Short mmCIF file of C-alpha atoms and ligand atoms in Angstrom, two decimals:
data_model
loop_
_atom_site.label_atom_id
_atom_site.label_comp_id
_atom_site.label_asym_id
_atom_site.label_seq_id
_atom_site.Cartn_x
_atom_site.Cartn_y
_atom_site.Cartn_z
CA MET V 26 110.51 68.02 114.08
CA ALA V 27 114.00 67.72 115.69
CA VAL V 28 115.85 64.31 115.89
CA ASP V 29 117.30 63.04 119.08
CA GLN V 30 119.46 60.24 117.87
CA PRO V 31 120.23 60.71 114.23
CA GLY V 32 121.76 58.11 112.06
CA TRP V 33 125.10 58.70 110.13
CA TRP V 34 122.93 59.04 106.97
CA GLN V 35 120.61 61.57 108.52
CA CYS V 36 123.25 64.12 109.50
CA GLY V 37 125.74 63.34 107.03
CA LEU V 38 126.46 64.63 103.38
CA VAL V 39 126.64 61.99 100.61
CA TYR V 40 128.96 62.67 97.84
CA GLN V 41 128.45 60.87 94.59
CA ILE V 42 131.34 59.68 92.78
CA TYR V 43 131.05 59.00 88.90
CA PRO V 44 134.15 56.56 88.89
CA ARG V 45 135.00 56.89 85.16
CA SER V 46 135.79 60.53 85.87
CA PHE V 47 137.06 60.80 89.43
CA GLN V 48 140.72 59.77 89.23
CA ASP V 49 142.79 57.58 86.94
CA THR V 50 145.72 55.93 88.23
CA ASN V 51 146.79 53.50 85.32
CA ASP V 52 146.60 56.13 82.56
CA ASP V 53 143.90 54.32 80.62
CA GLY V 54 141.92 57.69 80.59
CA VAL V 55 139.28 56.40 82.83
CA GLY V 56 139.12 56.78 86.57
CA ASP V 57 139.56 53.43 88.82
CA LEU V 58 139.03 52.40 92.67
CA PRO V 59 142.79 53.19 93.62
CA GLY V 60 142.03 56.54 92.18
CA ILE V 61 139.17 57.16 94.39
CA THR V 62 141.28 55.64 97.54
CA GLN V 63 143.99 58.04 96.59
CA ARG V 64 141.58 60.96 96.82
CA LEU V 65 140.12 60.02 100.15
CA GLY V 66 142.24 62.66 101.69
CA TYR V 67 140.50 65.49 99.71
CA LEU V 68 137.02 64.03 100.58
CA HIS V 69 137.75 63.97 104.31
CA TRP V 70 139.16 67.51 104.11
CA LEU V 71 136.08 68.66 102.27
CA GLY V 72 133.87 67.16 105.09
CA VAL V 73 132.18 64.32 103.06
CA ASP V 74 130.39 61.58 105.47
CA ALA V 75 129.71 59.10 102.61
CA ILE V 76 130.51 58.26 99.05
CA TRP V 77 128.10 56.59 96.71
CA ILE V 78 129.88 55.21 93.84
CA SER V 79 128.31 54.58 90.55
CA PRO V 80 128.54 51.18 89.10
CA ILE V 81 131.97 49.46 89.03
CA PHE V 82 130.85 46.06 88.30
CA PRO V 83 132.06 43.97 85.34
CA SER V 84 129.96 45.47 82.28
CA PRO V 85 130.25 45.71 78.64
CA MET V 86 129.92 49.34 79.33
CA ALA V 87 126.93 50.02 76.76
CA ASP V 88 125.47 52.22 79.59
CA PHE V 89 128.90 52.85 81.27
CA GLY V 90 128.34 50.40 84.06
CA TYR V 91 124.54 50.32 84.47
CA ASP V 92 124.60 47.28 82.16
CA VAL V 93 125.91 44.71 84.74
CA ALA V 94 127.22 41.48 83.65
CA ASP V 95 128.28 40.31 87.12
CA TYR V 96 126.74 41.77 90.18
CA CYS V 97 129.47 40.30 92.53
CA ASP V 98 132.83 41.38 90.92
CA ILE V 99 134.60 44.46 89.89
CA ASP V 100 135.22 45.34 86.22
CA PRO V 101 139.00 45.33 85.46
CA LEU V 102 138.71 48.83 84.14
CA PHE V 103 138.07 50.00 87.83
CA GLY V 104 140.25 47.33 89.53
CA THR V 105 139.58 44.36 91.61
CA LEU V 106 137.69 43.17 94.62
CA GLU V 107 140.85 43.69 96.65
CA ASP V 108 141.00 47.33 95.45
CA PHE V 109 137.34 47.63 96.56
CA ASP V 110 138.43 46.21 99.95
CA ARG V 111 141.26 48.54 100.39
CA LEU V 112 139.04 51.50 99.41
CA THR V 113 136.40 50.59 101.81
CA SER V 114 138.86 50.09 104.76
CA ALA V 115 140.65 53.33 103.94
CA ALA V 116 137.37 55.13 103.79
CA HIS V 117 136.26 53.69 107.02
CA ALA V 118 139.53 54.65 108.66
CA ARG V 119 138.54 58.23 107.79
CA ASP V 120 134.93 57.67 109.03
CA ILE V 121 133.69 57.85 105.53
CA LYS V 122 130.84 55.49 104.68
CA VAL V 123 130.81 53.55 101.28
CA ILE V 124 127.45 53.22 99.30
CA VAL V 125 127.44 51.24 96.09
CA ASP V 126 125.21 51.14 93.21
CA TYR V 127 122.52 48.30 93.04
CA VAL V 128 120.91 47.85 89.76
CA PRO V 129 118.04 45.46 90.24
CA ASN V 130 115.79 46.42 87.26
CA HIS V 131 117.93 44.99 84.46
CA THR V 132 121.13 43.19 83.67
CA SER V 133 123.37 43.37 80.68
CA ASP V 134 122.55 41.30 77.67
CA GLN V 135 125.90 39.95 78.48
CA HIS V 136 125.13 38.60 81.84
CA PRO V 137 125.16 34.77 82.22
CA TRP V 138 121.46 34.83 83.18
CA PHE V 139 120.41 36.62 79.87
CA ILE V 140 122.79 34.56 77.76
CA ASP V 141 121.23 31.41 79.02
CA ALA V 142 117.76 33.05 78.81
CA ARG V 143 117.98 33.80 75.21
CA SER V 144 119.55 30.47 74.21
CA THR V 145 116.20 28.63 74.06
CA ARG V 146 112.64 29.21 75.34
CA GLN V 147 113.29 26.25 77.62
CA SER V 148 116.28 27.53 79.36
CA GLU V 149 116.55 27.86 83.16
CA HIS V 150 116.66 31.53 83.00
CA ARG V 151 114.05 32.19 80.27
CA ASP V 152 111.60 33.44 82.90
CA TRP V 153 113.97 35.65 84.55
CA TYR V 154 113.26 38.18 81.97
CA LEU V 155 110.17 39.56 80.32
CA TRP V 156 109.06 37.97 76.93
CA SER V 157 106.24 38.50 74.53
CA ASP V 158 105.05 36.55 71.32
CA ALA V 159 103.76 39.93 69.91
CA ASN V 160 106.22 42.29 68.45
CA PRO V 161 105.59 44.54 70.01
CA PRO V 162 102.66 43.68 72.31
CA ASN V 163 101.96 47.30 73.20
CA ASN V 164 103.19 50.79 72.98
CA TRP V 165 105.73 50.90 75.69
CA ILE V 166 108.72 53.14 75.00
CA SER V 167 112.33 52.97 76.08
CA VAL V 168 113.62 55.70 78.43
CA PHE V 169 116.60 55.90 75.95
CA GLY V 170 114.51 56.06 72.72
CA GLY V 171 112.42 53.71 70.56
CA SER V 172 110.17 50.83 71.36
CA ALA V 173 111.01 49.13 74.79
CA TRP V 174 110.62 45.73 73.01
CA GLN V 175 113.56 44.00 71.09
CA TRP V 176 112.76 41.03 68.94
CA ASP V 177 114.84 38.04 69.55
CA THR V 178 115.26 36.33 66.23
CA ALA V 179 116.75 33.06 67.75
CA THR V 180 113.72 32.34 69.93
CA ASN V 181 111.00 34.18 68.14
CA GLN V 182 109.79 36.48 71.12
CA ALA V 183 110.49 40.12 72.03
CA TYR V 184 112.07 40.97 75.40
CA TYR V 185 111.38 44.16 77.32
CA HIS V 186 114.08 46.66 78.20
CA ALA V 187 113.16 49.93 79.94
CA TYR V 188 116.54 51.41 78.88
CA LEU V 189 118.86 50.29 76.23
CA ARG V 190 118.31 46.88 74.22
CA GLU V 191 121.56 45.85 75.78
CA GLN V 192 119.84 46.20 79.17
CA PRO V 193 117.01 43.58 79.40
CA ASP V 194 114.69 43.88 82.38
CA LEU V 195 114.58 41.42 85.17
CA ASN V 196 111.19 39.76 85.81
CA TRP V 197 110.67 40.52 89.46
CA ARG V 198 107.59 38.37 89.62
CA ASN V 199 109.96 35.42 89.62
CA PRO V 200 110.92 34.44 93.09
CA ALA V 201 114.19 32.98 91.75
CA VAL V 202 115.12 36.41 90.40
CA GLN V 203 114.02 37.98 93.77
CA GLN V 204 116.32 35.32 95.86
CA ALA V 205 119.29 36.01 93.37
CA MET V 206 119.15 39.67 93.73
CA LEU V 207 118.57 39.84 97.47
CA ASP V 208 121.87 37.65 97.47
CA VAL V 209 123.51 40.36 95.81
CA LEU V 210 122.71 42.77 98.49
CA ARG V 211 123.97 40.61 101.12
CA PHE V 212 127.24 40.21 99.14
CA TRP V 213 127.81 43.82 99.50
CA PHE V 214 126.64 44.22 102.95
CA ASP V 215 128.79 41.29 103.88
CA ARG V 216 131.80 43.06 102.28
CA GLY V 217 131.25 45.91 104.52
CA VAL V 218 129.43 48.50 102.32
CA ASP V 219 127.23 50.81 104.21
CA GLY V 220 124.40 51.23 101.90
CA VAL V 221 123.09 50.97 98.25
CA ARG V 222 121.59 53.30 95.95
CA ILE V 223 119.01 51.48 94.06
CA ASP V 224 118.81 52.26 90.39
CA ALA V 225 115.73 52.73 88.33
CA LEU V 226 113.51 51.65 91.29
CA ARG V 227 110.17 52.79 89.97
CA GLN V 228 110.62 50.50 86.84
CA LEU V 229 111.10 47.36 88.85
CA VAL V 230 107.56 45.70 88.13
CA LYS V 231 105.48 46.23 84.83
CA ASP V 232 101.87 45.62 84.51
CA ARG V 233 101.06 42.07 84.15
CA ASP V 234 98.51 42.76 81.30
CA LEU V 235 100.95 44.68 79.42
CA ARG V 236 98.44 47.60 78.94
CA ASP V 237 99.31 50.57 76.78
CA ASN V 238 100.65 53.52 78.60
CA PRO V 239 98.27 56.62 77.86
CA PRO V 240 99.51 59.52 75.85
CA ASN V 241 100.75 62.44 77.85
CA PRO V 242 98.70 65.47 76.89
CA ALA V 243 101.32 67.95 78.11
CA TRP V 244 103.99 66.57 75.91
CA GLN V 245 105.01 68.45 72.80
CA PRO V 246 107.04 67.48 69.91
CA GLY V 247 110.71 68.47 70.38
CA GLN V 248 110.57 67.26 74.10
CA ASP V 249 111.89 64.11 75.48
CA PRO V 250 110.07 61.42 73.42
CA TYR V 251 109.91 59.16 76.62
CA ALA V 252 107.67 61.85 78.18
CA SER V 253 105.20 61.60 75.25
CA LEU V 254 103.41 58.56 77.10
CA THR V 255 102.46 58.63 80.93
CA PRO V 256 104.26 55.56 82.19
CA LEU V 257 101.22 54.49 84.06
CA TYR V 258 101.70 50.57 83.44
CA THR V 259 105.76 50.67 83.52
CA THR V 260 106.52 52.43 86.62
CA ASP V 261 105.67 52.85 90.42
CA GLN V 262 103.48 49.74 90.28
CA PRO V 263 102.17 48.51 93.67
CA GLU V 264 104.45 45.53 93.77
CA VAL V 265 107.58 47.64 93.68
CA LEU V 266 106.90 48.44 97.37
CA GLU V 267 106.77 44.66 98.19
CA HIS V 268 110.14 44.49 96.87
CA VAL V 269 111.49 47.34 98.60
CA ALA V 270 110.22 45.80 101.83
CA GLN V 271 112.34 42.76 100.89
CA PHE V 272 115.37 45.05 100.38
CA ARG V 273 114.73 46.55 103.76
CA GLU V 274 114.44 43.00 105.53
CA VAL V 275 117.94 42.33 104.20
CA SER V 276 119.39 45.51 105.20
CA ASP V 277 117.87 45.51 108.56
CA GLY V 278 120.00 42.29 109.20
CA TYR V 279 123.02 44.50 109.23
CA PRO V 280 123.63 47.40 111.44
CA GLU V 281 123.28 51.02 110.13
CA ARG V 282 122.89 50.31 106.61
CA VAL V 283 121.07 52.63 104.32
CA LEU V 284 118.72 52.26 101.37
CA ILE V 285 118.58 55.14 98.96
CA GLY V 286 116.23 54.64 96.13
CA GLU V 287 116.38 56.36 92.57
CA LEU V 288 112.73 57.51 92.10
CA TRP V 289 111.62 60.23 89.47
CA LEU V 290 108.20 60.63 91.04
CA PRO V 291 105.91 63.29 92.10
CA ILE V 292 106.25 64.13 95.79
CA GLU V 293 103.09 62.46 96.79
CA ARG V 294 104.23 59.03 95.22
CA LEU V 295 107.86 59.61 96.26
CA VAL V 296 106.97 59.67 99.85
CA ALA V 297 105.23 56.32 99.65
CA TYR V 298 108.55 54.79 99.53
CA TYR V 299 109.31 55.48 103.12
CA GLY V 300 107.01 52.46 103.32
CA VAL V 301 104.88 51.62 106.15
CA ASP V 302 106.23 50.21 109.56
CA GLY V 303 109.83 50.67 108.49
CA ARG V 304 109.55 48.46 105.70
CA GLY V 305 110.47 51.09 103.22
CA LEU V 306 113.64 53.05 102.06
CA HIS V 307 115.56 55.22 104.43
CA LEU V 308 116.05 57.96 101.56
CA PRO V 309 113.93 57.95 98.53
CA PHE V 310 116.06 60.26 96.34
CA ASN V 311 114.13 63.71 96.17
CA PHE V 312 115.21 65.17 92.86
CA HIS V 313 112.65 67.93 92.93
CA LEU V 314 115.32 70.67 93.24
CA ILE V 315 116.40 69.48 89.90
CA LEU V 316 113.17 69.76 88.44
CA ALA V 317 111.94 72.85 89.91
CA GLN V 318 111.95 76.28 88.36
CA TRP V 319 114.58 78.44 90.13
CA GLN V 320 112.47 81.07 91.61
CA ALA V 321 112.20 81.80 95.19
CA ARG V 322 108.35 81.31 95.60
CA GLN V 323 108.45 78.15 93.68
CA ILE V 324 111.40 76.66 95.81
CA ALA V 325 109.80 77.66 99.02
CA ARG V 326 106.41 75.97 97.86
CA LEU V 327 108.22 72.87 96.88
CA VAL V 328 109.95 72.71 100.38
CA GLU V 329 106.82 73.10 102.21
CA GLN V 330 104.79 70.70 100.06
CA TYR V 331 107.67 68.11 100.72
CA GLU V 332 107.78 68.87 104.45
CA VAL V 333 104.18 68.37 104.56
CA ALA V 334 103.97 65.06 102.60
CA LEU V 335 106.72 63.31 104.64
CA PRO V 336 105.51 60.65 106.73
CA ALA V 337 105.94 60.36 110.37
CA GLY V 338 109.67 59.28 110.93
CA GLY V 339 110.41 59.87 107.28
CA TRP V 340 113.78 61.69 106.85
CA PRO V 341 113.93 64.12 104.00
CA ASN V 342 116.75 64.53 101.47
CA TRP V 343 117.83 66.94 98.68
CA VAL V 344 119.84 66.48 95.59
CA LEU V 345 120.99 69.42 93.25
CA GLY V 346 122.69 67.08 90.51
CA ASN V 347 123.89 63.87 89.38
CA HIS V 348 125.46 61.99 86.49
CA ASP V 349 122.26 61.99 84.47
CA ARG V 350 121.34 65.79 84.44
CA PRO V 351 122.90 68.95 83.37
CA ARG V 352 125.00 70.64 86.05
CA ILE V 353 123.52 73.04 88.47
CA ALA V 354 126.00 75.81 87.66
CA SER V 355 124.83 75.32 83.97
CA ARG V 356 120.97 75.26 84.96
CA VAL V 357 120.92 78.40 87.34
CA GLY V 358 124.44 80.14 86.37
CA VAL V 359 127.60 80.08 88.32
CA ALA V 360 126.55 83.05 90.54
CA GLN V 361 123.22 81.38 91.64
CA ALA V 362 125.17 78.05 91.95
CA ARG V 363 126.53 79.61 95.17
CA VAL V 364 122.99 80.29 96.27
CA ALA V 365 121.96 76.77 95.50
CA ALA V 366 124.89 75.34 97.39
CA MET V 367 123.71 77.21 100.44
CA LEU V 368 120.24 76.03 100.04
CA LEU V 369 121.34 72.41 99.65
CA LEU V 370 123.51 72.49 102.71
CA THR V 371 120.91 74.37 105.01
CA LEU V 372 117.59 72.62 104.06
CA ARG V 373 116.25 69.90 106.54
CA GLY V 374 117.42 66.55 105.19
CA THR V 375 120.53 64.63 103.85
CA PRO V 376 122.23 66.67 101.15
CA THR V 377 123.70 64.60 97.84
CA LEU V 378 126.61 66.59 96.31
CA TYR V 379 127.55 65.42 92.80
CA GLN V 380 131.25 65.33 92.20
CA GLY V 381 132.56 68.58 90.51
CA ASP V 382 129.62 70.65 91.47
CA GLU V 383 131.63 71.77 94.55
CA LEU V 384 133.97 73.54 91.82
CA GLY V 385 131.13 74.97 90.26
CA LEU V 386 131.66 72.79 87.14
CA GLU V 387 129.53 73.57 84.08
CA ASN V 388 128.29 71.29 81.43
CA VAL V 389 131.20 70.63 79.11
CA PRO V 390 130.07 71.02 75.22
CA ILE V 391 131.25 67.55 73.71
CA PRO V 392 132.29 67.62 69.93
CA ASP V 393 130.11 64.91 67.94
CA ALA V 394 133.36 62.91 67.31
CA LEU V 395 133.93 62.49 71.09
CA ILE V 396 130.30 61.63 72.11
CA GLN V 397 130.13 58.63 74.43
CA ASP V 398 126.78 58.55 76.01
CA PRO V 399 124.35 56.11 73.76
CA VAL V 400 121.42 58.52 74.74
CA GLU V 401 122.81 61.31 72.68
CA ARG V 402 123.12 58.85 69.73
CA ASN V 403 119.50 57.47 70.09
CA VAL V 404 117.72 60.72 70.71
CA PRO V 405 120.08 63.27 69.27
CA GLY V 406 119.83 66.92 69.25
CA LEU V 407 117.52 67.45 72.34
CA GLY V 408 120.17 67.84 74.96
CA LEU V 409 119.41 64.73 76.68
CA GLY V 410 122.92 63.12 76.32
CA ARG V 411 124.79 63.12 79.69
CA ASP V 412 128.38 63.44 78.45
CA PRO V 413 128.51 67.11 79.34
CA GLU V 414 127.88 66.51 83.06
CA ARG V 415 130.25 63.46 83.30
CA THR V 416 133.61 64.99 82.28
CA PRO V 417 136.69 64.31 84.41
CA MET V 418 137.31 65.84 87.91
CA GLN V 419 139.68 69.05 87.56
CA TRP V 420 142.29 68.51 90.31
CA ASP V 421 144.87 70.81 89.25
CA ALA V 422 146.25 73.14 86.31
CA THR V 423 148.09 70.39 84.48
CA ASN V 424 147.22 69.17 80.95
CA ASN V 425 144.63 66.73 82.01
CA GLY V 426 143.66 68.36 85.27
CA GLY V 427 145.45 65.80 87.25
CA PHE V 428 142.65 63.33 86.41
CA CYS V 429 145.16 61.30 84.46
CA SER V 430 148.75 61.82 83.26
CA THR V 431 149.61 64.37 80.70
CA GLU V 432 150.31 61.62 78.20
CA ALA V 433 147.05 59.80 78.67
CA GLN V 434 143.95 60.50 76.83
CA PRO V 435 140.66 61.04 79.21
CA TRP V 436 137.78 59.37 77.97
CA LEU V 437 135.82 62.60 77.94
CA PRO V 438 137.34 66.01 77.44
CA LEU V 439 137.84 68.32 80.30
CA ALA V 440 136.34 71.83 80.43
CA ALA V 441 138.26 74.53 78.73
CA ASP V 442 138.71 76.35 81.99
CA HIS V 443 140.04 73.56 83.75
CA ALA V 444 143.52 75.23 84.27
CA LEU V 445 141.67 77.92 86.45
CA ARG V 446 138.71 76.09 87.73
CA ASN V 447 140.24 73.25 89.81
CA VAL V 448 140.70 71.79 93.28
CA ALA V 449 144.19 72.95 93.73
CA THR V 450 143.36 76.63 92.66
CA GLN V 451 140.21 76.78 94.64
CA ARG V 452 141.59 75.44 97.81
CA GLU V 453 143.75 78.52 98.13
CA ASP V 454 141.23 80.84 97.14
CA PRO V 455 139.17 82.02 100.39
CA ARG V 456 136.23 82.97 98.26
CA SER V 457 135.97 80.02 95.85
CA MET V 458 133.13 77.83 95.32
CA LEU V 459 135.09 75.06 96.91
CA THR V 460 135.93 77.22 99.96
CA LEU V 461 132.11 77.88 100.18
CA TYR V 462 130.95 74.32 99.98
CA ARG V 463 133.78 73.39 102.67
CA ARG V 464 132.57 76.19 105.03
CA LEU V 465 128.97 75.28 104.49
CA ILE V 466 129.70 71.56 105.22
CA ALA V 467 131.56 72.47 108.18
CA LEU V 468 128.93 74.84 109.57
CA ARG V 469 126.24 72.25 109.06
CA ARG V 470 128.20 69.71 110.98
CA ALA V 471 128.82 72.11 113.74
CA MET V 472 125.27 73.43 114.27
CA PRO V 473 122.67 70.68 115.15
CA ALA V 474 120.07 73.37 114.01
CA LEU V 475 121.39 72.90 110.51
CA SER V 476 122.10 69.24 110.46
CA VAL V 477 119.04 67.89 112.24
CA GLY V 478 116.95 70.96 113.47
CA SER V 479 113.31 71.62 112.52
CA TYR V 480 112.46 73.68 109.41
CA ARG V 481 110.06 76.65 109.18
CA THR V 482 109.57 79.06 106.25
CA LEU V 483 110.19 82.71 107.37
CA HIS V 484 109.53 84.51 103.96
CA ALA V 485 109.20 83.90 100.26
CA ASP V 486 108.55 86.51 97.43
CA GLU V 487 109.42 86.47 93.87
CA HIS V 488 113.06 86.81 94.57
CA VAL V 489 113.96 86.07 98.30
CA PHE V 490 113.47 82.83 100.14
CA ALA V 491 114.29 82.58 103.97
CA PHE V 492 113.64 80.02 106.53
CA THR V 493 114.61 78.97 109.97
CA ARG V 494 116.36 75.82 111.36
CA GLU V 495 116.11 75.15 115.03
CA SER V 496 117.26 72.50 117.56
CA GLY V 497 117.30 72.46 121.28
CA GLY V 498 117.26 76.25 121.62
CA GLN V 499 119.76 76.75 118.73
CA ARG V 500 118.13 78.84 115.98
CA VAL V 501 119.65 79.83 112.58
CA HIS V 502 117.89 81.72 109.70
CA VAL V 503 118.86 81.28 106.08
CA ALA V 504 117.96 84.15 103.57
CA LEU V 505 118.67 83.41 99.83
CA ASN V 506 118.56 85.90 97.15
CA LEU V 507 117.58 84.15 93.92
CA SER V 508 117.88 87.11 91.77
CA ASP V 509 120.74 89.18 90.28
CA GLN V 510 119.62 92.36 91.95
CA PRO V 511 120.04 93.43 95.57
CA ARG V 512 117.07 92.70 97.74
CA MET V 513 116.03 94.08 101.21
CA THR V 514 114.67 91.33 103.49
CA ARG V 515 113.73 91.12 107.10
CA LEU V 516 115.30 88.53 109.40
CA PRO V 517 114.87 88.08 113.05
CA GLY V 518 118.59 89.42 113.32
CA GLY V 519 121.54 87.65 114.97
CA GLU V 520 125.12 87.13 114.15
CA LEU V 521 126.19 86.74 110.32
CA LEU V 522 127.58 83.27 110.21
CA LEU V 523 128.36 83.01 106.31
CA SER V 524 127.69 84.76 103.27
CA THR V 525 127.84 83.10 99.96
CA HIS V 526 130.21 85.67 98.84
CA LEU V 527 132.51 85.05 101.54
CA ASP V 528 133.39 88.57 102.17
CA ARG V 529 131.56 89.51 105.19
CA GLU V 530 130.86 87.60 108.40
CA ARG V 531 130.73 87.47 112.17
CA GLY V 532 129.03 90.89 112.34
CA SER V 533 125.58 91.37 113.97
CA THR V 534 122.71 91.93 111.54
CA ALA V 535 119.93 94.32 112.00
CA GLU V 536 116.49 93.04 111.40
CA THR V 537 116.47 94.47 107.93
CA ILE V 538 119.33 93.33 105.89
CA GLU V 539 120.29 93.79 102.41
CA LEU V 540 121.13 90.76 100.31
CA ARG V 541 123.36 91.67 97.35
CA ALA V 542 122.81 90.19 93.96
CA ASP V 543 123.11 86.43 94.04
CA GLU V 544 123.82 86.37 97.86
CA GLY V 545 122.56 83.90 100.29
CA VAL V 546 123.44 84.59 104.25
CA ILE V 547 123.26 82.45 107.34
CA VAL V 548 122.50 84.31 110.66
CA GLY V 549 122.63 82.63 113.89
C1 NOJ B 20 119.54 55.59 86.14
C2 NOJ B 20 121.06 55.81 86.22
O1 NOJ B 20 121.30 56.91 86.88
C3 NOJ B 20 121.43 56.08 84.71
O2 NOJ B 20 122.68 56.67 84.59
C4 NOJ B 20 121.12 54.78 83.93
O3 NOJ B 20 121.47 55.03 82.62
C5 NOJ B 20 119.87 54.29 83.97
N1 NOJ B 20 119.31 54.37 85.40
C6 NOJ B 20 119.75 52.84 83.46
O4 NOJ B 20 120.28 51.97 84.62
#
């Protein structure tokens, strides 16, 4: 299905900024808001339509900002509300939309609501959180390791935390919580943000009867302990959609705002979050490219399954990486990461690009002494720690990659190859990953077939995945070789518009073309 009047969030590219690691301007080794403002020129040059900024709110940083102590201010580490306003107007002046993180599932244990809640059982905010007399009342486990219940010795009850014990979950059955959190949304929309990315959405409501989660028969020791149970009673409860409808009602009160939801769910459940009658999310984040096996037939099957599952009017979206998952270049290899880039930018649906993936950054090994992520400490040795994909942006060949001054100490180490793999070097290289991303983004913008056209699978075998995008008579074919051997494939023919190798183009192609190892092509 082609789209006549697409919204900005449909044809645009979203770029995720992990603010701690984007650009430091005050030499404390942590990125900040003035740093993002300073780099808007780069983002504009790259062709980004919107930035989503991970949390920048006051926080003790137990989970690096996902433990919010005040939803309506900026942590001094990142700057001030005035810095935020300056960033927003500078971004808007370049036609870049601004999306902030919205963390409704839990607060920090240092949030005034929780400080009051845990002061006495009679406190005004006691019922804003989830308490139990039993310790623990059931087998629920935290995403970040151990029981999800923390005993509070002062008041002799346990509170629930889906993540760290420093992140107590809010009680969304309490209307006062709903009102307070909807006010937070209004605060940021009033301030001019164009959208929110809703954190941990599937966790928002928990089973009223606190029933035990069933064991997951597929889980094996050595895998993520959180996956040992099926989170039947702690995630994706029917009431979550009622709260999504509340979010939507607020956002519909403002022009052209977008709601993006973080939802680790199977496709058939994910698409429920588009809601009914426009009462759902604009973009329930689709992480299935992160989860899928990197094999042509599997990817084709996934795309088709998703296309078929989408409800009428539901706009697709695709994500290759984020601050919680290993880098795409490490998952599939640097050569295939170019193919992945072409896939992300040519599939039907809004692409989200994680900072640094446009340079082909890989996971950076973090020595024990430098580990920051509490997940690595709580659940050691399983590769679940997220520091490797959160290392600073590599802007140039200087000591600290231009992320901070050469005298400062970055909060996480840069990759060893940063003197070679950086924005300055890749900008000048006509065959770099960065050039590839920029060209793909530009082509997508120039061709409605790619940005808003229909999707049809052409071919999928063990190695090659090919599809056609079409809009108003414009037709584009994409063929991707997901293997490291040359492969012959048949395409309807046309002009070669782009190869991931960036060394051949603008020639007409025959019906049968040879894809070189790790090559993807766009033919139009
Ligand atoms: C998902 C976020 O992306 C992740 O970074 C965070 O730790 C958890 N939610 C808890 O907020």
